[in-house]
Amino acid sequence: MTRIVADISVSLDGFVTGPDPGPDQGLGTGGEALHTWAFSDDPDDRRVLHEATVRSGAVVLGRRLFDLVDGPDGWDDETGYGAREAGRPAFVVVTSSPPASVRLGALDWTFVTTGLPDAVTAACERAGAASARDGKDLDVVLMGGGALIRSAFDAGLVDTLSLHLAPVLLGAGTPLFTGAAPRALVQRGAVPTTTATHLTYDVL
């Protein structure tokens, strides 16, 4: 069965970017520390990243994040979805205005202009097709940013929350959750490594 997984790195004080994120500094000041684990040689970090990447049938992201990964300093053949894993699932972008062109044209992009629920539906269809092709269950991954994941929680679209808790206090930035409605979670896994604690929760 296809799960909808919100997967994101977060600081100990709850931020998914540092202060002042922008086109030239997508993770904000100090925010690169959130993703140290993704480039770590710790075998448990590598395993967590690999397992998540190969389980991804389709990935949903917002337009701001798309602009960063498709920008001139974004993904390339060696560093992409899943960091050095550079996975190639289908990508579904939530946007009010599709881009005129895409630099990463070798990847499978779909642009949805009718809102997040429709984007998740499209991603489920793509993940279902990939599951049938590969003969195994694949997930829809909500990659972010933080506002997209908050909206997905508010809409009741998330089955599983996968947090990569980085040992850093950013002090400010983009919060993952703020003013969210109460929601019960059940912890299903915790993997501590030298660079992060990888936490998995079922969303009730």
PDB file of C-alpha atoms in Angstrom:
ATOM      1  CA  MET A   1       0.000   0.000   0.000  1.00  0.00           C
ATOM      2  CA  THR A   2       1.250   3.472  -0.890  1.00  0.00           C
ATOM      3  CA  ARG A   3       1.923   5.652   2.151  1.00  0.00           C
ATOM      4  CA  ILE A   4       2.130   9.430   2.173  1.00  0.00           C
ATOM      5  CA  VAL A   5       5.321  10.255   4.055  1.00  0.00           C
ATOM      6  CA  ALA A   6       6.321  13.742   5.203  1.00  0.00           C
ATOM      7  CA  ASP A   7      10.125  13.590   5.300  1.00  0.00           C
ATOM      8  CA  ILE A   8      12.206  16.553   6.439  1.00  0.00           C
ATOM      9  CA  SER A   9      15.281  17.564   8.447  1.00  0.00           C
ATOM     10  CA  VAL A  10      14.689  19.797  11.449  1.00  0.00           C
ATOM     11  CA  SER A  11      16.755  21.505  14.141  1.00  0.00           C
ATOM     12  CA  LEU A  12      16.383  20.794  17.858  1.00  0.00           C
ATOM     13  CA  ASP A  13      14.439  24.043  18.190  1.00  0.00           C
ATOM     14  CA  GLY A  14      12.050  23.123  15.385  1.00  0.00           C
ATOM     15  CA  PHE A  15      13.307  24.982  12.295  1.00  0.00           C
ATOM     16  CA  VAL A  16      13.682  23.560   8.778  1.00  0.00           C
ATOM     17  CA  THR A  17      15.819  26.492   7.584  1.00  0.00           C
ATOM     18  CA  GLY A  18      18.042  28.983   9.321  1.00  0.00           C
ATOM     19  CA  PRO A  19      17.299  32.723   9.352  1.00  0.00           C
ATOM     20  CA  ASP A  20      16.906  34.635   6.082  1.00  0.00           C
ATOM     21  CA  PRO A  21      16.440  31.835   3.525  1.00  0.00           C
ATOM     22  CA  GLY A  22      16.446  33.046  -0.064  1.00  0.00           C
ATOM     23  CA  PRO A  23      17.317  32.147  -3.660  1.00  0.00           C
ATOM     24  CA  ASP A  24      21.058  32.350  -2.995  1.00  0.00           C
ATOM     25  CA  GLN A  25      20.895  30.627   0.391  1.00  0.00           C
ATOM     26  CA  GLY A  26      17.976  28.244   0.333  1.00  0.00           C
ATOM     27  CA  LEU A  27      18.525  26.867   3.826  1.00  0.00           C
ATOM     28  CA  GLY A  28      19.189  30.264   5.384  1.00  0.00           C
ATOM     29  CA  THR A  29      22.071  31.203   7.666  1.00  0.00           C
ATOM     30  CA  GLY A  30      23.496  28.068   9.267  1.00  0.00           C
ATOM     31  CA  GLY A  31      20.789  25.876   7.756  1.00  0.00           C
ATOM     32  CA  GLU A  32      23.227  23.628   5.920  1.00  0.00           C
ATOM     33  CA  ALA A  33      23.864  21.960   9.294  1.00  0.00           C
ATOM     34  CA  LEU A  34      20.406  20.391   8.994  1.00  0.00           C
ATOM     35  CA  HIS A  35      21.559  18.173   6.140  1.00  0.00           C
ATOM     36  CA  THR A  36      25.016  17.180   7.369  1.00  0.00           C
ATOM     37  CA  TRP A  37      23.644  13.680   7.956  1.00  0.00           C
ATOM     38  CA  ALA A  38      22.657  13.303   4.297  1.00  0.00           C
ATOM     39  CA  PHE A  39      26.307  13.581   3.236  1.00  0.00           C
ATOM     40  CA  SER A  40      27.695  11.631   6.188  1.00  0.00           C
ATOM     41  CA  ASP A  41      29.696   8.431   5.839  1.00  0.00           C
ATOM     42  CA  ASP A  42      28.091   7.008   8.972  1.00  0.00           C
ATOM     43  CA  PRO A  43      26.707   3.629   7.817  1.00  0.00           C
ATOM     44  CA  ASP A  44      23.387   4.159   9.616  1.00  0.00           C
ATOM     45  CA  ASP A  45      22.915   7.557   7.955  1.00  0.00           C
ATOM     46  CA  ARG A  46      23.695   5.983   4.587  1.00  0.00           C
ATOM     47  CA  ARG A  47      21.219   3.164   5.216  1.00  0.00           C
ATOM     48  CA  VAL A  48      18.405   5.512   6.290  1.00  0.00           C
ATOM     49  CA  LEU A  49      18.944   7.686   3.229  1.00  0.00           C
ATOM     50  CA  HIS A  50      19.209   4.775   0.798  1.00  0.00           C
ATOM     51  CA  GLU A  51      16.115   3.007   2.113  1.00  0.00           C
ATOM     52  CA  ALA A  52      14.042   6.196   1.905  1.00  0.00           C
ATOM     53  CA  THR A  53      15.253   6.998  -1.606  1.00  0.00           C
ATOM     54  CA  VAL A  54      14.563   3.580  -3.106  1.00  0.00           C
ATOM     55  CA  ARG A  55      11.127   3.508  -1.429  1.00  0.00           C
ATOM     56  CA  SER A  56      10.097   6.805  -3.084  1.00  0.00           C
ATOM     57  CA  GLY A  57       7.638   6.319  -5.929  1.00  0.00           C
ATOM     58  CA  ALA A  58       6.760  10.006  -6.277  1.00  0.00           C
ATOM     59  CA  VAL A  59       7.861  13.178  -4.508  1.00  0.00           C
ATOM     60  CA  VAL A  60       5.799  16.309  -3.843  1.00  0.00           C
ATOM     61  CA  LEU A  61       7.467  19.687  -3.379  1.00  0.00           C
ATOM     62  CA  GLY A  62       6.519  23.332  -3.395  1.00  0.00           C
ATOM     63  CA  ARG A  63       7.482  25.862  -6.048  1.00  0.00           C
ATOM     64  CA  ARG A  64      10.080  27.640  -3.907  1.00  0.00           C
ATOM     65  CA  LEU A  65      11.904  24.373  -3.280  1.00  0.00           C
ATOM     66  CA  PHE A  66      11.636  23.472  -6.959  1.00  0.00           C
ATOM     67  CA  ASP A  67      13.258  26.782  -7.892  1.00  0.00           C
ATOM     68  CA  LEU A  68      16.177  25.949  -5.590  1.00  0.00           C
ATOM     69  CA  VAL A  69      16.787  22.401  -6.796  1.00  0.00           C
ATOM     70  CA  ASP A  70      16.309  23.348 -10.473  1.00  0.00           C
ATOM     71  CA  GLY A  71      18.395  26.503 -10.124  1.00  0.00           C
ATOM     72  CA  PRO A  72      21.989  26.846 -11.332  1.00  0.00           C
ATOM     73  CA  ASP A  73      23.393  25.796  -7.938  1.00  0.00           C
ATOM     74  CA  GLY A  74      20.842  23.023  -7.399  1.00  0.00           C
ATOM     75  CA  TRP A  75      20.824  19.344  -8.220  1.00  0.00           C
ATOM     76  CA  ASP A  76      23.128  17.730 -10.759  1.00  0.00           C
ATOM     77  CA  ASP A  77      24.013  14.196 -11.868  1.00  0.00           C
ATOM     78  CA  GLU A  78      25.918  13.471  -8.637  1.00  0.00           C
ATOM     79  CA  THR A  79      23.829  15.271  -6.009  1.00  0.00           C
ATOM     80  CA  GLY A  80      20.068  15.237  -6.234  1.00  0.00           C
ATOM     81  CA  TYR A  81      17.081  13.656  -4.548  1.00  0.00           C
ATOM     82  CA  GLY A  82      18.518  11.671  -1.672  1.00  0.00           C
ATOM     83  CA  ALA A  83      21.762  13.719  -1.770  1.00  0.00           C
ATOM     84  CA  ARG A  84      24.447  11.469  -3.264  1.00  0.00           C
ATOM     85  CA  GLU A  85      21.813   8.805  -3.967  1.00  0.00           C
ATOM     86  CA  ALA A  86      20.475  11.108  -6.744  1.00  0.00           C
ATOM     87  CA  GLY A  87      17.233   9.152  -7.013  1.00  0.00           C
ATOM     88  CA  ARG A  88      14.889   9.581  -9.962  1.00  0.00           C
ATOM     89  CA  PRO A  89      11.268   9.135  -8.844  1.00  0.00           C
ATOM     90  CA  ALA A  90       8.460  11.182 -10.373  1.00  0.00           C
ATOM     91  CA  PHE A  91       8.332  14.742  -9.030  1.00  0.00           C
ATOM     92  CA  VAL A  92       5.101  16.689  -8.540  1.00  0.00           C
ATOM     93  CA  VAL A  93       5.366  20.440  -7.932  1.00  0.00           C
ATOM     94  CA  VAL A  94       2.578  22.486  -6.346  1.00  0.00           C
ATOM     95  CA  THR A  95       2.564  25.903  -8.002  1.00  0.00           C
ATOM     96  CA  SER A  96       0.275  28.664  -9.157  1.00  0.00           C
ATOM     97  CA  SER A  97       2.373  29.138 -12.291  1.00  0.00           C
ATOM     98  CA  PRO A  98       4.444  26.405 -13.999  1.00  0.00           C
ATOM     99  CA  PRO A  99       7.939  27.471 -15.080  1.00  0.00           C
ATOM    100  CA  ALA A 100       8.584  28.363 -18.698  1.00  0.00           C
ATOM    101  CA  SER A 101      11.468  25.874 -18.797  1.00  0.00           C
ATOM    102  CA  VAL A 102      13.153  23.251 -16.609  1.00  0.00           C
ATOM    103  CA  ARG A 103      16.920  22.877 -16.306  1.00  0.00           C
ATOM    104  CA  LEU A 104      16.682  19.307 -14.979  1.00  0.00           C
ATOM    105  CA  GLY A 105      14.730  18.124 -17.994  1.00  0.00           C
ATOM    106  CA  ALA A 106      15.893  14.516 -17.662  1.00  0.00           C
ATOM    107  CA  LEU A 107      13.790  14.150 -14.504  1.00  0.00           C
ATOM    108  CA  ASP A 108      10.052  13.430 -14.558  1.00  0.00           C
ATOM    109  CA  TRP A 109       8.263  16.667 -13.543  1.00  0.00           C
ATOM    110  CA  THR A 110       4.533  17.310 -13.191  1.00  0.00           C
ATOM    111  CA  PHE A 111       3.265  20.780 -12.260  1.00  0.00           C
ATOM    112  CA  VAL A 112      -0.100  20.981 -10.492  1.00  0.00           C
ATOM    113  CA  THR A 113      -1.844  24.349 -10.292  1.00  0.00           C
ATOM    114  CA  THR A 114      -5.025  23.262  -8.499  1.00  0.00           C
ATOM    115  CA  GLY A 115      -3.678  22.854  -4.987  1.00  0.00           C
ATOM    116  CA  LEU A 116      -1.936  20.431  -2.673  1.00  0.00           C
ATOM    117  CA  PRO A 117      -4.671  17.750  -2.467  1.00  0.00           C
ATOM    118  CA  ASP A 118      -4.678  17.430  -6.261  1.00  0.00           C
ATOM    119  CA  ALA A 119      -0.876  17.281  -6.261  1.00  0.00           C
ATOM    120  CA  VAL A 120      -0.931  14.459  -3.712  1.00  0.00           C
ATOM    121  CA  THR A 121      -3.554  12.624  -5.796  1.00  0.00           C
ATOM    122  CA  ALA A 122      -1.342  12.951  -8.878  1.00  0.00           C
ATOM    123  CA  ALA A 123       1.663  11.726  -6.895  1.00  0.00           C
ATOM    124  CA  CYS A 124      -0.313   8.720  -5.601  1.00  0.00           C
ATOM    125  CA  GLU A 125      -1.172   7.811  -9.189  1.00  0.00           C
ATOM    126  CA  ARG A 126       2.476   8.050 -10.218  1.00  0.00           C
ATOM    127  CA  ALA A 127       3.645   6.048  -7.187  1.00  0.00           C
ATOM    128  CA  GLY A 128       0.958   3.425  -7.851  1.00  0.00           C
ATOM    129  CA  ALA A 129       2.130   3.026 -11.422  1.00  0.00           C
ATOM    130  CA  ALA A 130       5.747   2.738 -10.265  1.00  0.00           C
ATOM    131  CA  SER A 131       4.739   0.166  -7.630  1.00  0.00           C
ATOM    132  CA  ALA A 132       3.011  -1.958 -10.267  1.00  0.00           C
ATOM    133  CA  ARG A 133       6.012  -1.671 -12.589  1.00  0.00           C
ATOM    134  CA  ASP A 134       8.569  -2.532  -9.887  1.00  0.00           C
ATOM    135  CA  GLY A 135       6.474  -5.146  -8.078  1.00  0.00           C
ATOM    136  CA  LYS A 136       6.791  -3.519  -4.645  1.00  0.00           C
ATOM    137  CA  ASP A 137       5.008  -0.867  -2.590  1.00  0.00           C
ATOM    138  CA  LEU A 138       6.437   2.606  -3.070  1.00  0.00           C
ATOM    139  CA  ASP A 139       5.657   5.779  -1.123  1.00  0.00           C
ATOM    140  CA  VAL A 140       4.623   9.306  -1.921  1.00  0.00           C
ATOM    141  CA  VAL A 141       7.124  11.561  -0.160  1.00  0.00           C
ATOM    142  CA  LEU A 142       6.290  15.129   0.821  1.00  0.00           C
ATOM    143  CA  MET A 143       9.728  16.677   0.523  1.00  0.00           C
ATOM    144  CA  GLY A 144       8.800  20.181   1.591  1.00  0.00           C
ATOM    145  CA  GLY A 145       9.301  22.902   2.277  1.00  0.00           C
ATOM    146  CA  GLY A 146       7.939  23.419   5.728  1.00  0.00           C
ATOM    147  CA  ALA A 147       4.799  25.278   4.629  1.00  0.00           C
ATOM    148  CA  LEU A 148       3.821  22.427   2.300  1.00  0.00           C
ATOM    149  CA  ILE A 149       4.222  19.846   5.057  1.00  0.00           C
ATOM    150  CA  ARG A 150       2.237  21.974   7.520  1.00  0.00           C
ATOM    151  CA  SER A 151      -0.545  22.319   4.946  1.00  0.00           C
ATOM    152  CA  ALA A 152      -0.534  18.564   4.335  1.00  0.00           C
ATOM    153  CA  PHE A 153      -0.899  17.904   8.059  1.00  0.00           C
ATOM    154  CA  ASP A 154      -3.728  20.423   8.319  1.00  0.00           C
ATOM    155  CA  ALA A 155      -5.504  18.702   5.416  1.00  0.00           C
ATOM    156  CA  GLY A 156      -5.088  15.235   6.957  1.00  0.00           C
ATOM    157  CA  LEU A 157      -2.962  14.012   4.065  1.00  0.00           C
ATOM    158  CA  VAL A 158      -0.002  12.558   5.987  1.00  0.00           C
ATOM    159  CA  ASP A 159       0.274   8.881   6.998  1.00  0.00           C
ATOM    160  CA  THR A 160       3.864   8.881   8.276  1.00  0.00           C
ATOM    161  CA  LEU A 161       6.205  11.564   9.590  1.00  0.00           C
ATOM    162  CA  SER A 162       9.919  11.001   9.109  1.00  0.00           C
ATOM    163  CA  LEU A 163      12.058  13.556  10.953  1.00  0.00           C
ATOM    164  CA  HIS A 164      15.829  13.840  10.782  1.00  0.00           C
ATOM    165  CA  LEU A 165      16.631  15.696  13.989  1.00  0.00           C
ATOM    166  CA  ALA A 166      19.910  17.573  13.600  1.00  0.00           C
ATOM    167  CA  PRO A 167      21.929  18.407  16.735  1.00  0.00           C
ATOM    168  CA  VAL A 168      21.838  22.154  16.160  1.00  0.00           C
ATOM    169  CA  LEU A 169      19.928  25.140  17.559  1.00  0.00           C
ATOM    170  CA  LEU A 170      19.266  27.669  14.800  1.00  0.00           C
ATOM    171  CA  GLY A 171      17.471  30.231  16.956  1.00  0.00           C
ATOM    172  CA  ALA A 172      15.252  31.405  14.083  1.00  0.00           C
ATOM    173  CA  GLY A 173      14.227  30.459  10.574  1.00  0.00           C
ATOM    174  CA  THR A 174      11.306  28.604   9.035  1.00  0.00           C
ATOM    175  CA  PRO A 175       9.422  26.635  11.705  1.00  0.00           C
ATOM    176  CA  LEU A 176       8.153  23.186  10.862  1.00  0.00           C
ATOM    177  CA  PHE A 177       5.030  23.414  12.997  1.00  0.00           C
ATOM    178  CA  THR A 178       3.449  26.553  14.365  1.00  0.00           C
ATOM    179  CA  GLY A 179      -0.153  26.962  15.441  1.00  0.00           C
ATOM    180  CA  ALA A 180      -0.962  23.497  14.125  1.00  0.00           C
ATOM    181  CA  ALA A 181      -4.034  21.605  15.237  1.00  0.00           C
ATOM    182  CA  PRO A 182      -3.336  18.914  17.856  1.00  0.00           C
ATOM    183  CA  ARG A 183      -2.578  15.551  16.310  1.00  0.00           C
ATOM    184  CA  ALA A 184      -1.611  12.217  17.853  1.00  0.00           C
ATOM    185  CA  LEU A 185       1.500  10.389  16.672  1.00  0.00           C
ATOM    186  CA  VAL A 186       2.812   6.894  17.384  1.00  0.00           C
ATOM    187  CA  GLN A 187       6.581   6.483  17.351  1.00  0.00           C
ATOM    188  CA  ARG A 188       7.637   3.584  15.130  1.00  0.00           C
ATOM    189  CA  GLY A 189      11.375   4.010  14.949  1.00  0.00           C
ATOM    190  CA  ALA A 190      14.397   5.908  16.263  1.00  0.00           C
ATOM    191  CA  VAL A 191      17.882   5.590  14.790  1.00  0.00           C
ATOM    192  CA  PRO A 192      20.571   7.698  16.494  1.00  0.00           C
ATOM    193  CA  THR A 193      23.725   8.354  14.491  1.00  0.00           C
ATOM    194  CA  THR A 194      26.767  10.578  14.809  1.00  0.00           C
ATOM    195  CA  THR A 195      25.026  13.422  12.939  1.00  0.00           C
ATOM    196  CA  ALA A 196      21.260  13.090  13.556  1.00  0.00           C
ATOM    197  CA  THR A 197      18.453  11.162  15.193  1.00  0.00           C
ATOM    198  CA  HIS A 198      16.138   9.654  12.597  1.00  0.00           C
ATOM    199  CA  LEU A 199      12.584   9.457  13.955  1.00  0.00           C
ATOM    200  CA  THR A 200       9.560   7.772  12.355  1.00  0.00           C
ATOM    201  CA  TYR A 201       5.962   8.279  13.477  1.00  0.00           C
ATOM    202  CA  ASP A 202       2.595   7.026  12.313  1.00  0.00           C
ATOM    203  CA  VAL A 203       0.062   9.850  12.143  1.00  0.00           C
ATOM    204  CA  LEU A 204      -3.308   9.025  13.685  1.00  0.00           C
TER     205      LEU A 204
END
